[in-house]
Every structure is written in structure tokens, then in C-alpha cells.
Short mmCIF file of C-alpha atoms in Angstrom, two decimals:
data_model
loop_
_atom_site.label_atom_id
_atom_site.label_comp_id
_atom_site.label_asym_id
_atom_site.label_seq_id
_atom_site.Cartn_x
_atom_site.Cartn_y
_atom_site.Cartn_z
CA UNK A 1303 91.60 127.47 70.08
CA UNK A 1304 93.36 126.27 66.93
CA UNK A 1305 91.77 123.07 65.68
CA UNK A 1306 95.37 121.30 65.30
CA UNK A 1307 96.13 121.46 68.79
CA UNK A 1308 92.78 119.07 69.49
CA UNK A 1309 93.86 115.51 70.66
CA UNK A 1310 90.58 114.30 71.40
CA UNK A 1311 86.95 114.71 72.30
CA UNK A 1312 85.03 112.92 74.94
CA UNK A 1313 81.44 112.72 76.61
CA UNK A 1314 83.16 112.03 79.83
CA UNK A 1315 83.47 115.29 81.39
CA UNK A 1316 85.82 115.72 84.67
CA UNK A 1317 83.78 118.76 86.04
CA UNK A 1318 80.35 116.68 85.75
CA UNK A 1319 82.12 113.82 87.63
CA UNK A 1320 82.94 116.00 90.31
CA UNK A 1321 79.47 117.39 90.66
CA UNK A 1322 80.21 121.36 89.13
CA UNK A 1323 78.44 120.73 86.14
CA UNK A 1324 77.23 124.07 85.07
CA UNK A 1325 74.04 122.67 84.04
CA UNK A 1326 73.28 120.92 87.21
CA UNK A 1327 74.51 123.52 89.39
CA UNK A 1328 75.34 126.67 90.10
CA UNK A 1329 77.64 126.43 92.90
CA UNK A 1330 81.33 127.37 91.81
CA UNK A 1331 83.93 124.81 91.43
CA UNK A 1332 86.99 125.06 94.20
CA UNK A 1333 89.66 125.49 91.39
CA UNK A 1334 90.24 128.10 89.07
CA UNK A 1335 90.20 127.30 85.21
CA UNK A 1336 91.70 126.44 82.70
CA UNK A 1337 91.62 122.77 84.04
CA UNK A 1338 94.96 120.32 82.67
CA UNK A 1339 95.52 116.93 83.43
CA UNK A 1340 98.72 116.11 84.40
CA UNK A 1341 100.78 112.38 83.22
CA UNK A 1342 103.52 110.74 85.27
CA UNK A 1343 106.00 111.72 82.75
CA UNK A 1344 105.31 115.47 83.17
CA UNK A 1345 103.52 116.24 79.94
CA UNK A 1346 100.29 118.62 80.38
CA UNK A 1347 96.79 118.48 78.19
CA UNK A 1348 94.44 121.79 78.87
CA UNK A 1349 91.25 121.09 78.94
CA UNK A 1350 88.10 123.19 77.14
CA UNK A 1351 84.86 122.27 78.15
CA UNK A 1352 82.19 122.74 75.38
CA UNK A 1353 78.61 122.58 77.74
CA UNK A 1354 76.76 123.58 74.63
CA UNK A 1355 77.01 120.12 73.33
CA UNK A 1356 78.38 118.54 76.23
CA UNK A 1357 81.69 117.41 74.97
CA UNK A 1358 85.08 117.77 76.66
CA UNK A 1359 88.33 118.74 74.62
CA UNK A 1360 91.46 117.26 75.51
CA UNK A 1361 94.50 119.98 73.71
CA UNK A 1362 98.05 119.33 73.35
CA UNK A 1363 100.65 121.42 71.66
CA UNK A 1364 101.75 119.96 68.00
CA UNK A 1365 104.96 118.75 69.57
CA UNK A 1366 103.55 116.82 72.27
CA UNK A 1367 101.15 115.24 69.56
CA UNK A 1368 103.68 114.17 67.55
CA UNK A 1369 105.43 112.22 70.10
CA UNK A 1370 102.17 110.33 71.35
CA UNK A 1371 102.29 109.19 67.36
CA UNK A 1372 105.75 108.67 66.94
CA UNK A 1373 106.58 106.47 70.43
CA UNK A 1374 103.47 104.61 69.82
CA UNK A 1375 103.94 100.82 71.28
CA UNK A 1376 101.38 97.97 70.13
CA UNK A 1377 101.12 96.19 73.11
CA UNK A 1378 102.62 92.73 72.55
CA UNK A 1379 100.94 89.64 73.94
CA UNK A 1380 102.89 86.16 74.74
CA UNK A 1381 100.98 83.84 72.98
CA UNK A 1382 98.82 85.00 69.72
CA UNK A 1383 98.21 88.57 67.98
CA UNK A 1384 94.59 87.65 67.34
CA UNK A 1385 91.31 87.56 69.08
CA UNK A 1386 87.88 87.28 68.68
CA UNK A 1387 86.31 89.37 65.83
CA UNK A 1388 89.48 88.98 64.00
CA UNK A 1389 88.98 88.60 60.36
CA UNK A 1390 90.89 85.63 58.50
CA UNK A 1391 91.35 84.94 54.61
CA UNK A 1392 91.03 81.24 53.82
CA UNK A 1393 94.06 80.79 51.11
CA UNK A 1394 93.74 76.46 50.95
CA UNK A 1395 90.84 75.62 48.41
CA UNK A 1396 88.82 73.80 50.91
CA UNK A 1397 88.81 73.95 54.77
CA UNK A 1398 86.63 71.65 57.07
CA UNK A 1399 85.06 72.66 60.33
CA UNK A 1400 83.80 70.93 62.81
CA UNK A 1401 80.25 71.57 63.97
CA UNK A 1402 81.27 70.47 67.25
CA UNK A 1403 83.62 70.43 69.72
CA UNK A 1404 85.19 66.83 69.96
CA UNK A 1405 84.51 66.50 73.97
CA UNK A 1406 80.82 68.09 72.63
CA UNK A 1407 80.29 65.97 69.83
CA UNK A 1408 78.02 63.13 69.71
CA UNK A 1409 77.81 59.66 67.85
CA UNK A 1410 78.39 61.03 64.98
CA UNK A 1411 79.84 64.12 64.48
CA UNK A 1412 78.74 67.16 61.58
CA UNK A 1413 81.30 68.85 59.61
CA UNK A 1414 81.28 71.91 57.23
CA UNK A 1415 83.43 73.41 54.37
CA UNK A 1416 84.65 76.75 53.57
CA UNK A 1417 86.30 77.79 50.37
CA UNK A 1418 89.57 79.59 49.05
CA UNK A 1419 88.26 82.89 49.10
CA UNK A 1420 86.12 83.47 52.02
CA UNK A 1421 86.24 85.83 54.93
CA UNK A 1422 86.06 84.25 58.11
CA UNK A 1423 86.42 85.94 61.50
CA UNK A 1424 87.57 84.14 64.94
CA UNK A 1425 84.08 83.61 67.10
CA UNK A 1426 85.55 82.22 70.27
CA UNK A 1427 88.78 80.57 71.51
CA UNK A 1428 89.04 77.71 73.58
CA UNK A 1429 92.83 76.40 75.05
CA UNK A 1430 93.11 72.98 76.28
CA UNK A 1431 92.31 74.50 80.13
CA UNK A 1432 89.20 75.65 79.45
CA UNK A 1433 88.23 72.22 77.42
CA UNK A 1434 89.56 70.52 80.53
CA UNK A 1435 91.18 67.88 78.46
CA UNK A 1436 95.02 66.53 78.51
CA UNK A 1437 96.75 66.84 75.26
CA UNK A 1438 97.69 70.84 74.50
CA UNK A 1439 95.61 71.84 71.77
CA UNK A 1440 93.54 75.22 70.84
CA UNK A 1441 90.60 75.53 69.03
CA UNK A 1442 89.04 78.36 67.24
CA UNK A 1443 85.78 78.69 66.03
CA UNK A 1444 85.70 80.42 62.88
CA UNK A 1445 82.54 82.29 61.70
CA UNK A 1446 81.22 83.35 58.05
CA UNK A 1447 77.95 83.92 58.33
CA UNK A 1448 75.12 82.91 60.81
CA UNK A 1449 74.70 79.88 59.64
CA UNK A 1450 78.43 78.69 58.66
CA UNK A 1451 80.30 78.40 61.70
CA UNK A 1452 82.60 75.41 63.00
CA UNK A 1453 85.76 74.73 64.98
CA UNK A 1454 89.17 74.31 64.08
CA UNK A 1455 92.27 73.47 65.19
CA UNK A 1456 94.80 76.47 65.80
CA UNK A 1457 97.74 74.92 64.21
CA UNK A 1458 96.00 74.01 61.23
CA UNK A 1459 94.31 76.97 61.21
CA UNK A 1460 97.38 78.68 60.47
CA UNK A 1461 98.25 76.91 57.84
CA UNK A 1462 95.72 77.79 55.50
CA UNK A 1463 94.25 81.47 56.51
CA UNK A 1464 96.01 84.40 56.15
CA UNK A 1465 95.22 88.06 57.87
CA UNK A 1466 92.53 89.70 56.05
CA UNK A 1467 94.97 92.78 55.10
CA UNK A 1468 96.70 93.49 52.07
CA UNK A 1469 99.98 93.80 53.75
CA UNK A 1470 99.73 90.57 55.64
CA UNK A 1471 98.74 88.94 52.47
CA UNK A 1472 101.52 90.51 50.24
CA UNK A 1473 103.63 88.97 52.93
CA UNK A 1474 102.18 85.49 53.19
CA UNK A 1475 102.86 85.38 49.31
CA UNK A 1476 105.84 86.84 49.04
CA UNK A 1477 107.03 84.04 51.66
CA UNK A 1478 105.14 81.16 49.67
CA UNK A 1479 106.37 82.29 46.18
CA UNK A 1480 109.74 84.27 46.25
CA UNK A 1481 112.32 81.65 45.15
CA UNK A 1482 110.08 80.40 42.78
CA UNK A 1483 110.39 84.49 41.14
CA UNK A 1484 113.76 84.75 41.83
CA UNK A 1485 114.90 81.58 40.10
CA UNK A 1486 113.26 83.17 36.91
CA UNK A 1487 114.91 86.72 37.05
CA UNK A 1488 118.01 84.95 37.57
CA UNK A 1489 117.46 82.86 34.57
CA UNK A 1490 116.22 85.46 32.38
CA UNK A 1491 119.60 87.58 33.66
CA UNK A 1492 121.59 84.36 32.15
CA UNK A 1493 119.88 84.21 28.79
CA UNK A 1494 120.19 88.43 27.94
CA UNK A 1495 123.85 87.91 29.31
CA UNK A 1496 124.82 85.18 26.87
CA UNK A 1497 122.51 86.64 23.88
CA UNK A 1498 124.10 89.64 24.58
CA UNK A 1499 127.52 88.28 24.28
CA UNK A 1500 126.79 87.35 20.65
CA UNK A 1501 126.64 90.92 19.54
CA UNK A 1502 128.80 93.05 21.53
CA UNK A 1503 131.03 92.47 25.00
CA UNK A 1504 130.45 94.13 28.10
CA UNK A 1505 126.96 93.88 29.38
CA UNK A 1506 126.12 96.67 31.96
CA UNK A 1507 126.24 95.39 34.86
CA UNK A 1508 125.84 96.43 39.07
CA UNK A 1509 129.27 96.55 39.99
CA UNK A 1510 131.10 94.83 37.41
CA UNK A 1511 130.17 97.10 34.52
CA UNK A 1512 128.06 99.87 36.58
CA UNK A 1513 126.60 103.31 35.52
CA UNK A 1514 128.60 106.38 36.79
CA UNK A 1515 126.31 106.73 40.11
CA UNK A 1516 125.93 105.20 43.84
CA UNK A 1517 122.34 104.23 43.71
CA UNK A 1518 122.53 100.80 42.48
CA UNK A 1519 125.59 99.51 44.31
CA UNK A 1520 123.75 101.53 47.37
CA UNK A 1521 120.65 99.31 46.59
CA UNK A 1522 122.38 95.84 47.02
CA UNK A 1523 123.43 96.80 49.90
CA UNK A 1524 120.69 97.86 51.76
CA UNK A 1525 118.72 95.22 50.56
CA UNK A 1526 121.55 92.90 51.78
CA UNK A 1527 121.53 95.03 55.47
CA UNK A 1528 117.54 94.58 55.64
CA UNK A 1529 117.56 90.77 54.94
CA UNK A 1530 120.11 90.69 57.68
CA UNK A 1531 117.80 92.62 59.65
CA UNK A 1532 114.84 90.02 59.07
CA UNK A 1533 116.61 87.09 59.48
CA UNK A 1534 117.95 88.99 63.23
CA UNK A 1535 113.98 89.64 63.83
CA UNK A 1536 113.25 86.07 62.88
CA UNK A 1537 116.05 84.65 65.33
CA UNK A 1538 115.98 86.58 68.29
CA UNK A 1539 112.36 88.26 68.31
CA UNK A 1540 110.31 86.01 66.63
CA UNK A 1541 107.67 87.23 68.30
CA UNK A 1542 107.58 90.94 67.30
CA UNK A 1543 107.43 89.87 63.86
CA UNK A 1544 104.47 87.34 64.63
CA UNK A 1545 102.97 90.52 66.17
CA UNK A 1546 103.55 92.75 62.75
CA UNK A 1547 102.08 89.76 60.90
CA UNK A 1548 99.24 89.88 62.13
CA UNK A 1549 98.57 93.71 63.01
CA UNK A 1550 100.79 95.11 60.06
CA UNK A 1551 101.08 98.73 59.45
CA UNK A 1552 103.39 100.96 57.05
CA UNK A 1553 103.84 103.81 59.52
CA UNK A 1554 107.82 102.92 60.87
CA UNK A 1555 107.08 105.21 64.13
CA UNK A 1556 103.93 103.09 65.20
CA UNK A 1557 106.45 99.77 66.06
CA UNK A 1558 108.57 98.17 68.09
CA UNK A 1559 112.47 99.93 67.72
CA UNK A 1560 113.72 96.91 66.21
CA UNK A 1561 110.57 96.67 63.23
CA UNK A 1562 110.45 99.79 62.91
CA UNK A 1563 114.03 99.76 61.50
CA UNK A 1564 112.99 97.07 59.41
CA UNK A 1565 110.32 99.14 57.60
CA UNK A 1566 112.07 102.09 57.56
CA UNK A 1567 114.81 99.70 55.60
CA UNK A 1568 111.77 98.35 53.48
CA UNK A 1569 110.85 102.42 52.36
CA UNK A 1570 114.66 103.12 51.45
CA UNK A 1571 114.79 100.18 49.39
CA UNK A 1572 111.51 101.71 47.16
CA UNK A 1573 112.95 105.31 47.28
CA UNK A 1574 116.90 103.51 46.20
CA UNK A 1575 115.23 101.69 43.59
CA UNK A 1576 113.05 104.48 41.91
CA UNK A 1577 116.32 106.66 42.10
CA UNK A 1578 118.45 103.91 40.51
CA UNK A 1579 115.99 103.74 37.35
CA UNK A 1580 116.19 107.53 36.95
CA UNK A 1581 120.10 106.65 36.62
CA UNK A 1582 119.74 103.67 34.19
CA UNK A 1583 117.59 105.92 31.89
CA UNK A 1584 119.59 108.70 32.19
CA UNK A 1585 123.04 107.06 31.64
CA UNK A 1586 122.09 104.00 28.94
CA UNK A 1587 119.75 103.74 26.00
CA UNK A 1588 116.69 101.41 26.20
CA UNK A 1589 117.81 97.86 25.39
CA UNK A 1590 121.08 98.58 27.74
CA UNK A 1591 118.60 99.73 30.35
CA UNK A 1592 116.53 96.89 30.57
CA UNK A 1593 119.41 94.42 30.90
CA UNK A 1594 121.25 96.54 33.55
CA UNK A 1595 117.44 96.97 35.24
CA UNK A 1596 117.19 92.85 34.74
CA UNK A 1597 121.01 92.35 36.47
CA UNK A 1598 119.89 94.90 39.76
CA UNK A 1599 116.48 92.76 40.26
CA UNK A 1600 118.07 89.88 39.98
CA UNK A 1601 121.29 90.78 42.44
CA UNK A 1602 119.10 92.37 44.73
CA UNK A 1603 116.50 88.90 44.70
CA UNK A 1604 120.17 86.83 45.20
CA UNK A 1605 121.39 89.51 48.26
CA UNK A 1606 117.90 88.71 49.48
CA UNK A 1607 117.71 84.80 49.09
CA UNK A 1608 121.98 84.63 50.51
CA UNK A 1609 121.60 87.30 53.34
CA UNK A 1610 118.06 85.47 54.73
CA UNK A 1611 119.42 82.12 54.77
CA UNK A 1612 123.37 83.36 55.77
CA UNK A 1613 122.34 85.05 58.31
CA UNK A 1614 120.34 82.06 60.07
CA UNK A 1615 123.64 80.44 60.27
CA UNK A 1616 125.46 83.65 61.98
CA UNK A 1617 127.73 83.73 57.96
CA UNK A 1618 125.88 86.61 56.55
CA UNK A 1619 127.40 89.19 59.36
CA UNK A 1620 130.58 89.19 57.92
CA UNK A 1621 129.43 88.57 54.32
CA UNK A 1622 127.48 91.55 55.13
CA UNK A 1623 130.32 93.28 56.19
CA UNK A 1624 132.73 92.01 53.18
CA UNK A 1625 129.81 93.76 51.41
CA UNK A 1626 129.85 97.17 53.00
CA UNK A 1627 133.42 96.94 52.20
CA UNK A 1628 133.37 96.18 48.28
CA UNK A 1629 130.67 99.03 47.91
CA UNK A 1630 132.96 101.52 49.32
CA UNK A 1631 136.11 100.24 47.31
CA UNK A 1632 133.67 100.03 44.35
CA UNK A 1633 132.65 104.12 45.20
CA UNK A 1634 135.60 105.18 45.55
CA UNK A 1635 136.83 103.39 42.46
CA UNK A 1636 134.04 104.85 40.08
CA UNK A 1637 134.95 108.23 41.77
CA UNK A 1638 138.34 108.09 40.73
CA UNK A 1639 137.68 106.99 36.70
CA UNK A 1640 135.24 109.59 36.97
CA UNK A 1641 137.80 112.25 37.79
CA UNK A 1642 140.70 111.15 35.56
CA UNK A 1643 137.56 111.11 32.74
CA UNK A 1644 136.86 114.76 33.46
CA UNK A 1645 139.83 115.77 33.61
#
């Protein structure tokens, strides 16, 4: 048995829930072995049966394993991507609970803070059915230690917690904080441009004044194509993305078809970018690099900023595809000096 081949291993065995446990007796089983169990699709898993230690191994070839990983589906719920034992982030500097339930509490009724900083994880949920009361409102009881626990509205909740994941919280603040960033690349992109202006023409430039090589232009655009793509997921699946907020991953194959495009988008913009500055420091000296690096960052952070918004208001599909077009003129165009130059 090769040790790759194992999917899993269980204390459930199938031949001691049929009663031919070797152990227990000695009367033969009616089937002959190797054992397999069978799925409604048609894919088989042999079974091993280690009595020694009274484990069962479940074996599938390396090809059937990979397409158990790779078709993976999180199963999506309609309402929230949360549940009990969830763990939550407070983000606002101060957050008051209630000790009580409002249809529990009594003359007067006990509150309790928690602080920017603190983990908190979901105790209980209760929906306005189960509180038997009229207006539509869900509370969560949120838990930091035994003795800090209170209720809060779900809404609110929201508001000021954030998944206790690095991914979900790299999110949350790239949401809270990205114009902010981009307004300053795009000034600092002003000020080298007119400084530079002073001492010599012709800043490098993406497009206008571009290196000799695809990657940047290629960058814009993909970043352009994946803001697209977010502001789709954000339009007509809100709630996939709700789902990926909350249960985020950076496997691509472990989504939904349409997030997992997203993500996959997400890596080629890393792998564009780290190939583009290879190109900037091959092609132009160090000052000339930063200021051509400071011009992609900043065109990328504007394709982002147009595409997201654009898109919301069904523009940025043809923008996007005005794009597509001026990258391929602007290819073929480089090509061609290139060429001429050589020759």
C-alpha cells in the first residue's frame, strides 16, 4: 500500500458493523475481499482493514484524490456564514453588550464593554422567532471569557467585528482604507511627474512611455478584468462573496466557479506584478525605475477604483473592453518599433 493513495482513516469499521469482525468472530464473511465502497457517481475507494489497531483505511488513486480537492464546494447557507463558536475581532474601540436579553431584562438592565482588540466568539443566536417578539431583529451573544459575555444586535454587530482571519481582515481594511491609499500614490505620481519635468522630458510611463515588454500593460488589464469581476460578484452573487468573507481561503479550487476565478485573477495579478519589476529593473536605471514602478501602482489603484465603481453602473463592460482593445494596439505597436529598432 503506498501511503499517498490513503484518503482517510476511521474507527468505524464496515466489517464490525456487519458482525465479521475478526476479533469477535470467527465465522467467515459472505463476500470475498478486498472490500470498495462504491459512490453514485461511479468512483471506487478499496478498503484495508488494519485489526491490529482497529482502524479502517479508506484508498483512492492520486487522480481521484485530486478531484475530491479540486471540485470541493463550501456549502452555502441563505442567511449568514457564521455560527456558534465562530471567532470575531472587535475593530470599533469600544463595544457594549447587553447582559440581558431585552424581553429578559429586568428594571434595570446590566451592560458590559469590550475593547478594540479582543477576540470574541458567537455563544448562541437568537432570530426574532425564537424571541417570539414582532419587529425582525437577531441577536448574538458574543463570548470572551467566562465571565464577559453579553448580547448584541446582528446588524450592529457587523459593523464593528471583523472575522478573526488574516485574510478576512486584510479585506475588511483594504475596503475601509483603499481610496484613502490610492489618493496618495496618485498624488505622489503627480509631484515625480512635474519634478521630473524640470530636468528632462519624457517620464517612463505604462503605456504612454512604456518599457519594451507586455507585463505592465498586461497588469492594468487584468487588474481592470478582476475589478470587473468583483463588482459582477458583488451585483449578482452577493452572497458567495458574503460566504468567502467570512470562510476565506487562498486555494482557487476549494470555491464556488465564479470566486474561484476571482482568486485565481487575484494570484495573476502578484505573479504580473513581480514579473513587471524584473522588467523595470532590467530595462531602466534606479531613479527611472521607481517613477515608472510609482506610475503602474498608481494606474493599476485608478483601473481598480474606475472598473469597481463602472462596473456597478453596467459602463465598465465596454470600458473594459475599450481596454482589451488599446493593450493589443499598444502590443502590437511596441512590437513593431521593436522590430524596425533591430533591424
Amino acid at each position: 500500500m503506498k501511503r499517498d493513495n490513503l484518503l482517510m482513516e476511521c474507527r468505524h469499521c464496515i466489517r464490525h458493523a456487519l458482525g465479521y469482525c475478526p476479533k469477535e468472530t470467527s465465522a467467515p464473511p459472505p463476500w470475498k475481499e478486498p472490500l470498495s465502497l462504491k459512490m453514485s457517481d461511479g468512483r471506487m475507494f478499496r478498503l484495508v482493514f488494519d485489526c491490529k489497531n482497529c482502524i479502517m483505511k479508506v484508498l483512492a488513486s492520486i487522480l481521484i484524490i485530486f478531484t475530491l480537492s479540486s471540485c470541493q464546494q463550501p456549502p452555502l447557507h441563505q442567511n449568514r456564514y457564521y455560527g456558534e463558536s465562530y471567532n470575531f475581532l472587535v475593530k470599533a474601540d469600544s463595544v457594549q453588550l447587553l447582559r440581558f436579553l431585552p424581553s429578559e431584562a429586568s428594571l434595570f438592565q446590566d451592560t458590559l464593554f469590550i475593547y478594540k482588540g479582543d477576540i470574541v466568539a458567537v455563544a448562541d443566536i437568537l432570530t426574532s422567532d425564537s424571541l417570539d417578539i414582532t419587529a425582525d431583529i437577531t441577536w448574538v451573544q458574543l463570548l470572551k471569557d467566562d465571565t464577559t459575555f453579553g448580547w448584541i444586535e446582528e446588524t450592529h454587530m457587523q459593523r464593528i467585528v471583523v472575522p478573526d482571519d488574516p485574510i478576512s481582515q486584510a479585506i475588511d481594511y483594504f475596503s475601509d482604507n483603499h481610496l484613502p491609499l490610492f489618493s496618495i500614490l496618485t498624488v505622489t505620481m503627480l509631484i515625480a511627474y512635474f519634478l521630473r519635468k524640470q530636468y528632462r522630458k519624457g517620464m517612463p510611463m505604462v503605456i504612454l512611455n512604456d518599457i519594451p515588454s507586455a507585463y505592465p500593460a498586461l497588469l492594468t488589464l487584468i487588474v481592470a478584468f478582476t475589478a470587473s469581476l468583483y463588482s459582477s460578484i458583488q451585483m449578482f452573487l452577493p452572497e458567495q462573496w458574503q460566504y468567502y468573507y467570512y470562510n476565506p481561503t487562498l486555494n482557487p479550487l476549494a470555491l464556488f466557479p465564479i470566486l474561484s476565478n476571482f482568486l485565481t485573477c487575484v494570484w495573476i495579478i502578484l505573479i504580473m506584478f513581480v514579473a513587471s519589476l524584473l522588467e523595470i529593473i532590467r530595462y531602466l536605471k534606479a531613479y527611472d525605475a521607481i517613477l515608472y514602478t510609482i506610475s503602474l501602482i498608481t494606474i493599476c489603484s485608478i483601473n481598480y477604483v474606475l472598473y469597481t465603481q463602472l462596473t456597478l453602473l453596467y459602463i465598465g463592460f465596454p470600458l473594459l473592453l475599450a481596454h482589451i482593445i488599446l493593450v493589443i494596439y499598444h502590443l502590437k505597436t511596441r512590437k513593431a518599433i521593436n522590430s524596425n529598432t533591430q533591424s
